[in-house]
Tab-separated table of N, CA and C in Angstrom:
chain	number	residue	atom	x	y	z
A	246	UNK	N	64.606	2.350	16.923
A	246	UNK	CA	64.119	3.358	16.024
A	246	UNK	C	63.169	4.309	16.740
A	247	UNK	N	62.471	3.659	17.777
A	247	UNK	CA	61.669	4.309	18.456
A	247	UNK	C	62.042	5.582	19.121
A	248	UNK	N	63.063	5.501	19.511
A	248	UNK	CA	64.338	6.551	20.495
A	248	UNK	C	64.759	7.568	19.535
A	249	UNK	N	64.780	7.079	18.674
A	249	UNK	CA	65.298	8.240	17.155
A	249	UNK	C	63.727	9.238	17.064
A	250	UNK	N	62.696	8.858	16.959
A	250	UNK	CA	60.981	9.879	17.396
A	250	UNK	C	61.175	10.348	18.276
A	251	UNK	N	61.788	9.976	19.426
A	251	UNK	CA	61.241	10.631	21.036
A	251	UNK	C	62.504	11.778	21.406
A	252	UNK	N	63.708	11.594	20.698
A	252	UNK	CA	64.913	12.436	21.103
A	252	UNK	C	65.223	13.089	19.985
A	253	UNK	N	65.529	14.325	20.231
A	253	UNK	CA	66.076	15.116	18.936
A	253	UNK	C	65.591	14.589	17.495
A	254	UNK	N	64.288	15.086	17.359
A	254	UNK	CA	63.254	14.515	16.415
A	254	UNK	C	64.057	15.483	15.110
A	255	UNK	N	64.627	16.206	15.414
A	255	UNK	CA	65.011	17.289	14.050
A	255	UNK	C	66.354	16.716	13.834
A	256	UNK	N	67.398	16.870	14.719
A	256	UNK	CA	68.372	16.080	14.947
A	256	UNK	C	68.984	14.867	13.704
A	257	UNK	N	67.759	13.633	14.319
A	257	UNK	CA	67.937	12.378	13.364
A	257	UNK	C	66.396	12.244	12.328
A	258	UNK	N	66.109	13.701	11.542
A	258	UNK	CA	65.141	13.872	10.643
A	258	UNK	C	65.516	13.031	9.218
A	259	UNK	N	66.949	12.928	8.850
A	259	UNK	CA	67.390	12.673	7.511
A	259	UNK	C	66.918	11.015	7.905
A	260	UNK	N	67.354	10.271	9.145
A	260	UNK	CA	67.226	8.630	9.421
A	260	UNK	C	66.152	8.188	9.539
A	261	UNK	N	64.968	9.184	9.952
A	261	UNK	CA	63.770	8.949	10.231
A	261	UNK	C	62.642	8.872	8.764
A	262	UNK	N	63.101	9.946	8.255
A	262	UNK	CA	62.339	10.193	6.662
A	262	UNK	C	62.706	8.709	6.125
A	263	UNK	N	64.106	8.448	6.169
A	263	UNK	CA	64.433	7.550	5.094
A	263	UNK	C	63.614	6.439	5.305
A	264	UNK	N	63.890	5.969	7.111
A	264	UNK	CA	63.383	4.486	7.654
A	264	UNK	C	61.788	4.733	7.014
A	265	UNK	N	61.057	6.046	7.113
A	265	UNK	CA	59.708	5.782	6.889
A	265	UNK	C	59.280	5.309	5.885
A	266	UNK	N	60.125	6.134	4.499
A	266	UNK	CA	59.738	6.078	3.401
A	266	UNK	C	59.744	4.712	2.825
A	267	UNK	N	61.157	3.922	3.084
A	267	UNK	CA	61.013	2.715	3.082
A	267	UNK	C	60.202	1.429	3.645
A	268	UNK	N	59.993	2.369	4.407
A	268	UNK	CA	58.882	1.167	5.606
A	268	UNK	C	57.739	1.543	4.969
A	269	UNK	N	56.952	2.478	4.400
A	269	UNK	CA	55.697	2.643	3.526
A	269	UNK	C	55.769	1.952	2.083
A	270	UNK	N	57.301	2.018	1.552
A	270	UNK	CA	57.214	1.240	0.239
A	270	UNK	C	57.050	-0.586	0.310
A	271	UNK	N	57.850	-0.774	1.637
A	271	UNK	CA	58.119	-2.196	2.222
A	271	UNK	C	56.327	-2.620	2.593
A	272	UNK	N	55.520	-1.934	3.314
A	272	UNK	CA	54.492	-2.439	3.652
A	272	UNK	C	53.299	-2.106	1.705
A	273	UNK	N	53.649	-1.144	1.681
A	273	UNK	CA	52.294	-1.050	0.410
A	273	UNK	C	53.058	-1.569	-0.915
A	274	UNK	N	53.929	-1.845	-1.201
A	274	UNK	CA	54.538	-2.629	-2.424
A	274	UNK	C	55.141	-3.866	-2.506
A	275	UNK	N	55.223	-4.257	-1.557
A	275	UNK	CA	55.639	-5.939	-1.372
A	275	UNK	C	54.306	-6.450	-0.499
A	276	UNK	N	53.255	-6.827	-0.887
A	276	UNK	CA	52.526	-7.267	0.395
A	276	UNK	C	52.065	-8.727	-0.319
A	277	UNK	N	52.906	-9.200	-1.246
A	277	UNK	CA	52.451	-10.786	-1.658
A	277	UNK	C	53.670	-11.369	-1.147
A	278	UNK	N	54.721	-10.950	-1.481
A	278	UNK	CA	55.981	-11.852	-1.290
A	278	UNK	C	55.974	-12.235	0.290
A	279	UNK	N	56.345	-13.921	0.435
A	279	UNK	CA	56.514	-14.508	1.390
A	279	UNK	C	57.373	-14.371	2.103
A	280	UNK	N	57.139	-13.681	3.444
A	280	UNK	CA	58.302	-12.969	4.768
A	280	UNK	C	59.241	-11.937	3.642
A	281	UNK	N	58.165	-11.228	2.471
A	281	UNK	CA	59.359	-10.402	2.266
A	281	UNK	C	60.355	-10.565	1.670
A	282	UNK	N	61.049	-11.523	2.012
A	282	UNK	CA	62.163	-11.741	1.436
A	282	UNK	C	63.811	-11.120	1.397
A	283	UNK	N	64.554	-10.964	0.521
A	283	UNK	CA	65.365	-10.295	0.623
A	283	UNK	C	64.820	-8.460	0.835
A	284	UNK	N	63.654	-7.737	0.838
A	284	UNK	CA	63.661	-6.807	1.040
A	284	UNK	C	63.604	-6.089	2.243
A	285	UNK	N	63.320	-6.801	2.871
A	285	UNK	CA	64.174	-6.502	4.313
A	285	UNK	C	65.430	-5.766	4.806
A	286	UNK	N	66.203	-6.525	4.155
A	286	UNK	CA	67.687	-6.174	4.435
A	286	UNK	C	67.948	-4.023	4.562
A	287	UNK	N	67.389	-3.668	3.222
A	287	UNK	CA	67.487	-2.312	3.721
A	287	UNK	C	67.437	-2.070	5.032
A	288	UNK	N	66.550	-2.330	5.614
A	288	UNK	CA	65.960	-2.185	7.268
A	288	UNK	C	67.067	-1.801	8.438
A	289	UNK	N	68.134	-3.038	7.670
A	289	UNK	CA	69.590	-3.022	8.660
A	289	UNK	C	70.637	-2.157	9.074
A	290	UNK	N	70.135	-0.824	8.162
A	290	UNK	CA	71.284	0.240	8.218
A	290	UNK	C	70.794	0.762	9.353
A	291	UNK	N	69.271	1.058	9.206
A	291	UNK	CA	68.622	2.374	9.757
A	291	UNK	C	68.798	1.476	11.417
A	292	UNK	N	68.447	0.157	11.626
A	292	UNK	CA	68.486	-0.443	12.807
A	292	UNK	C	70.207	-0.457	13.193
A	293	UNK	N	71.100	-0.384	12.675
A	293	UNK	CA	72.437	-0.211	13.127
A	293	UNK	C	72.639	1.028	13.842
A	294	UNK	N	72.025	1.896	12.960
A	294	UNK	CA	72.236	3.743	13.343
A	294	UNK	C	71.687	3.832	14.747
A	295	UNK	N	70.394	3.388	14.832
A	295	UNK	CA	69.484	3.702	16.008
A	295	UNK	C	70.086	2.762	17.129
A	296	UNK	N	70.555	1.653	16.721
A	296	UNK	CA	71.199	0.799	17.976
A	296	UNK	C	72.600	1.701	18.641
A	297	UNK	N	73.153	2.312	17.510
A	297	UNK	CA	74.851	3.060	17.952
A	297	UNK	C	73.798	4.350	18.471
A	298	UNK	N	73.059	4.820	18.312
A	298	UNK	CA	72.365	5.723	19.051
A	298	UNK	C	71.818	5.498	20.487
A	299	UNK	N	71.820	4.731	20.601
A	299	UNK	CA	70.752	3.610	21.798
A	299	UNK	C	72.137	3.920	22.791
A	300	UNK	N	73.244	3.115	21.930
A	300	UNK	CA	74.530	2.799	22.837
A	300	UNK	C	75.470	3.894	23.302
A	301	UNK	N	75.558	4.708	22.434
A	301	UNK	CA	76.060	6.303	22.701
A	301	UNK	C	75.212	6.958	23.714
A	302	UNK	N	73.694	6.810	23.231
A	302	UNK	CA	73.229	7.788	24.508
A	302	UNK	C	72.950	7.254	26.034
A	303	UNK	N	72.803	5.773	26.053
A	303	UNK	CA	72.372	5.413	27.418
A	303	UNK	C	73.497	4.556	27.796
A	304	UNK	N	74.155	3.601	27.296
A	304	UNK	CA	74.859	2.354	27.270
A	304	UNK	C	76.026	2.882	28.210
A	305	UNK	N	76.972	3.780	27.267
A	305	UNK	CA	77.897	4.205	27.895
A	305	UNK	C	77.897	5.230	29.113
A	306	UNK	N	77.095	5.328	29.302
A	306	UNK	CA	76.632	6.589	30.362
A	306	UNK	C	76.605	6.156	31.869
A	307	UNK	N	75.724	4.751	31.983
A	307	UNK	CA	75.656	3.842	32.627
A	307	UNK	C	76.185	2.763	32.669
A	308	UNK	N	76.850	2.658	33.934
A	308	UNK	CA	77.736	1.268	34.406
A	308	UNK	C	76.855	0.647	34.607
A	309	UNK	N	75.669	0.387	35.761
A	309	UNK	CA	74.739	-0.695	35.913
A	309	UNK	C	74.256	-1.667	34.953
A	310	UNK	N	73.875	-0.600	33.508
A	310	UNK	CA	73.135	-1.029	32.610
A	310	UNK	C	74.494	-1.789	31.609
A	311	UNK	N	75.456	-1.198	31.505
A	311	UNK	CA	76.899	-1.807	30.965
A	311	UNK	C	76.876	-3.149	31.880
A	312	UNK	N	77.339	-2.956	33.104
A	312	UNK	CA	77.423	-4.250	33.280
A	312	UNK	C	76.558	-5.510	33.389
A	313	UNK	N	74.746	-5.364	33.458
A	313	UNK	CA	73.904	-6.560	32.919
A	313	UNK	C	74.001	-6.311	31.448
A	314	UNK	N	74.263	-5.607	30.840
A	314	UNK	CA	73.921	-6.161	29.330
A	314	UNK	C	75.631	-6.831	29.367
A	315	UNK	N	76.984	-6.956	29.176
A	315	UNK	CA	77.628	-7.908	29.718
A	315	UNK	C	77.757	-8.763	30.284
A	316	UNK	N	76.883	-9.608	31.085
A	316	UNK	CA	76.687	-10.213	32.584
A	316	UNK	C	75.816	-11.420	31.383
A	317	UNK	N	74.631	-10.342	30.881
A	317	UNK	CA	73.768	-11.200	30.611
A	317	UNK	C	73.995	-11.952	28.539
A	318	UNK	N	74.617	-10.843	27.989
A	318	UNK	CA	74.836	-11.327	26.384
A	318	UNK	C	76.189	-11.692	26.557
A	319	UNK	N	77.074	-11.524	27.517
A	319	UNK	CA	78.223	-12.215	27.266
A	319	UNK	C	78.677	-13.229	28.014
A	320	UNK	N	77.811	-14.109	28.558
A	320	UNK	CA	77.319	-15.214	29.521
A	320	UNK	C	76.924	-16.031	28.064
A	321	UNK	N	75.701	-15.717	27.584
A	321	UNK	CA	75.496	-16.287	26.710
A	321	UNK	C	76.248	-16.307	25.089
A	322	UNK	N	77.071	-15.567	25.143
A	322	UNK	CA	78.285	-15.639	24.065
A	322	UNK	C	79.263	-16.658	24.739
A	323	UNK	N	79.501	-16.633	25.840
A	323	UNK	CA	80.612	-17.422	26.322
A	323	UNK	C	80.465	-18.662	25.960
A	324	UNK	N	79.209	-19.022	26.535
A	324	UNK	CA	78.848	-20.666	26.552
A	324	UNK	C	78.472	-20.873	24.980
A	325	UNK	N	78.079	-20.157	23.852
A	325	UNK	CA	78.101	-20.282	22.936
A	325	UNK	C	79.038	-20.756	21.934
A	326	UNK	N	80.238	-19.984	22.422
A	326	UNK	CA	81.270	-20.029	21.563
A	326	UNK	C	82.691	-20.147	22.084
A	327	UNK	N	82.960	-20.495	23.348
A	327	UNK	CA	84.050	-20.967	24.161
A	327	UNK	C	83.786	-22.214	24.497
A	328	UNK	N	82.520	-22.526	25.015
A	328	UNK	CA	82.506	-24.038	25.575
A	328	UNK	C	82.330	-25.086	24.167
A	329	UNK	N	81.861	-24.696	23.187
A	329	UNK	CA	81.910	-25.936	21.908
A	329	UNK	C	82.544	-25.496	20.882
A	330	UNK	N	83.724	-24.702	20.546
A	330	UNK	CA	84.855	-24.307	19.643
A	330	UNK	C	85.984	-25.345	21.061
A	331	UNK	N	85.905	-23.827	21.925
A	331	UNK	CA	87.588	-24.456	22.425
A	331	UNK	C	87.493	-25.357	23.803
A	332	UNK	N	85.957	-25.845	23.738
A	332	UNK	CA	85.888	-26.401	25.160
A	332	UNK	C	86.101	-25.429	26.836
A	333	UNK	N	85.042	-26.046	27.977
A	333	UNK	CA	84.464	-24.994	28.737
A	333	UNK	C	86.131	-24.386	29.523
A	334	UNK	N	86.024	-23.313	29.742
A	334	UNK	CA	86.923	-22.801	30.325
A	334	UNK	C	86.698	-21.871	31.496
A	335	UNK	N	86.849	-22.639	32.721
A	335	UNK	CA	86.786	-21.427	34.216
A	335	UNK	C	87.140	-20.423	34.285
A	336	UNK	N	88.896	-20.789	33.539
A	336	UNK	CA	89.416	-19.571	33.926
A	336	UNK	C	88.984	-17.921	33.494
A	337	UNK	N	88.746	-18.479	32.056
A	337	UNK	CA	88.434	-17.132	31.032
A	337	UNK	C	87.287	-16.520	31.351
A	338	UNK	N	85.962	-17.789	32.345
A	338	UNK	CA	84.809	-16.929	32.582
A	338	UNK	C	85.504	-16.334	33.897
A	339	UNK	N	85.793	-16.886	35.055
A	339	UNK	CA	86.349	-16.026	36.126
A	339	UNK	C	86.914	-14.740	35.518
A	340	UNK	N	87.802	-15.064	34.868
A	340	UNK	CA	88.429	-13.556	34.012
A	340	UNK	C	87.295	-13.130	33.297
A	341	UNK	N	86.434	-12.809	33.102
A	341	UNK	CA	85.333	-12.461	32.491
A	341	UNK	C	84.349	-11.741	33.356
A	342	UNK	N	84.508	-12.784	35.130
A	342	UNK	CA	83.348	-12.010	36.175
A	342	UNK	C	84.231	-11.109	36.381
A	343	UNK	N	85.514	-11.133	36.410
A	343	UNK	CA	85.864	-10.070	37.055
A	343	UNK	C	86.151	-8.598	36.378
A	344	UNK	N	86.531	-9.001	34.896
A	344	UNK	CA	86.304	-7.709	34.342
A	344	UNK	C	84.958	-7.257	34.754
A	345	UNK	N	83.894	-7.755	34.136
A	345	UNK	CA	82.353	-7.124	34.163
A	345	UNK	C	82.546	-6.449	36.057
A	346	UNK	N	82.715	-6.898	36.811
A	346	UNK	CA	82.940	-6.338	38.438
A	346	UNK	C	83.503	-5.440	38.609
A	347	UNK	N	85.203	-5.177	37.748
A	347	UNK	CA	85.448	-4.055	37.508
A	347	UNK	C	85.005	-2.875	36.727
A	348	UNK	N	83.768	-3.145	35.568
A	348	UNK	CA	83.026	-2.425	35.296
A	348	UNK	C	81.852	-1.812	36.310
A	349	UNK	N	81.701	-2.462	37.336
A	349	UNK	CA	80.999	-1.715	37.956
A	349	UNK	C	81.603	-0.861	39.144
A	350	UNK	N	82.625	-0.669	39.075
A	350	UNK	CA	83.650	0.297	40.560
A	350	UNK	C	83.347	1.410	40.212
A	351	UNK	N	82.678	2.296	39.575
A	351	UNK	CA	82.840	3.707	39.188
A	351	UNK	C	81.109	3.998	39.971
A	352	UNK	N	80.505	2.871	40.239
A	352	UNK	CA	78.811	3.050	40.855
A	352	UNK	C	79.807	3.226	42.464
A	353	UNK	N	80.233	3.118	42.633
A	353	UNK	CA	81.190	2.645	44.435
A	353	UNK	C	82.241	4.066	44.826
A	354	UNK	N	82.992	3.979	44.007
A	354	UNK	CA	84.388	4.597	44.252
A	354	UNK	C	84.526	5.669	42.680
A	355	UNK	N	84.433	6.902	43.202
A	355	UNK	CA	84.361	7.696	41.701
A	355	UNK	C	85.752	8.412	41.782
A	356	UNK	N	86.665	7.729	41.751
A	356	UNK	CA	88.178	8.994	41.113
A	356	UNK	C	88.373	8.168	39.930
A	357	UNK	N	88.937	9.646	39.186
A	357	UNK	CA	89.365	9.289	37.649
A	357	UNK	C	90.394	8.077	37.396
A	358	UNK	N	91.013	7.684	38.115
A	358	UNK	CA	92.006	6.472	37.728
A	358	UNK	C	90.830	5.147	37.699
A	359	UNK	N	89.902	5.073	38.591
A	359	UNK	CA	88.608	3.883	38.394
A	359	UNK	C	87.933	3.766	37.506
A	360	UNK	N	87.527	4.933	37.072
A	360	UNK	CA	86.245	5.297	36.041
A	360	UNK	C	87.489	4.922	34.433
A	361	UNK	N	88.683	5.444	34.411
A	361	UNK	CA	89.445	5.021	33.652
A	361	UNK	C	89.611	3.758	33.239
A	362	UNK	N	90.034	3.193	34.631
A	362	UNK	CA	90.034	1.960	34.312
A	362	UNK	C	88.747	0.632	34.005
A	363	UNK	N	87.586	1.193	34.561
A	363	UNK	CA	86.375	0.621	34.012
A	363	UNK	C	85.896	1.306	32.496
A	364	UNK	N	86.492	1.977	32.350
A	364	UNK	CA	85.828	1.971	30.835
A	364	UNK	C	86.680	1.091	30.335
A	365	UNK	N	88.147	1.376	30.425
A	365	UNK	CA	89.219	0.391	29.779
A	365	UNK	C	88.261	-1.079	29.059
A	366	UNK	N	87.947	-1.695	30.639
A	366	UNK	CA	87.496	-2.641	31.052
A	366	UNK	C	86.298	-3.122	29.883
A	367	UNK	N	85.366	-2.369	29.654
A	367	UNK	CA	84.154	-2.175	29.397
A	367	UNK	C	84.312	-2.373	27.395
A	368	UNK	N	85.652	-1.098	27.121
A	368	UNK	CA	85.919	-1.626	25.983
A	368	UNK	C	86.590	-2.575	25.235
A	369	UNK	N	87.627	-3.019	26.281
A	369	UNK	CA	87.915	-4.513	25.508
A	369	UNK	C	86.980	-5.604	25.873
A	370	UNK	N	86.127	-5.919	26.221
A	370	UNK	CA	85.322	-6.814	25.951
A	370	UNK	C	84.738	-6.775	24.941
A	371	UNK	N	84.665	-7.768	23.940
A	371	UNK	CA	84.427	-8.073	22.962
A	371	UNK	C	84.141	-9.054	22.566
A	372	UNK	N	83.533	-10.067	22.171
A	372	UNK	CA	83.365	-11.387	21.498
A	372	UNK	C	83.573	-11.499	20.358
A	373	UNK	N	83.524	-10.399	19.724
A	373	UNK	CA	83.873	-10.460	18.359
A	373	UNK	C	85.292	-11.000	17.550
């Protein structure tokens, strides 16, 4: 949300008013209820927007930063949810270092068939 103040403050004015207004009703009108509670949840839109903002403006821009945030949340997705659903599997993480490796060829070698193919790369990874 922070990135939504510092960049094109006029830009994302409609996301910013809203997050505030709510965040002033959230702090001065709920201040008995315990953790809040379900009123929270509003919170989740405005933090979705600013995260696809986050990821649009820096994420995709950068391979380095693409490939540790892969390296490092999908390391820990792996072992999460491959090794105790379907039991540990080499192969799929090997296939896994090596996509993320091919996400990084476009920092090395810049013709359009690489950079092509590392984004490829970059967007089918998924855990979802």
């Amino acid at each position: 949300m922070i990135l939504l103040f510092l960049k094109d403050f006029k830009k994302n004015l409609i996301v910013i008013t809203a997050f505030l207004a709510y965040f002033l009703i959230f702090l001065s009108g709920i201040p008995d209820e315990a953790g809040h509670g379900w009123y929270r949840y509003p919170f989740y839109p405005f933090l979705i927007i600013s995260t696809a903002l986050f990821l649009r403006e820096y994420f995709v821009k950068n391979w380095l930063l693409t490939f540790f945030f892969l390296v490092f949340v999908g390391t820990s997705l792996f072992q999460l949810t491959w090794a105790t659903v379907f039991g540990f599997s080499y192969l799929i993480f090997r296939i896994s270092i090596i996509g993320w490796s091919i996400s990084l060829l476009p920092l090395f070698v810049n013709k359009k068939p690489v950079i092509k193919l590392a984004s490829v790369i970059s967007l089918l990874y998924n855990e979802q």
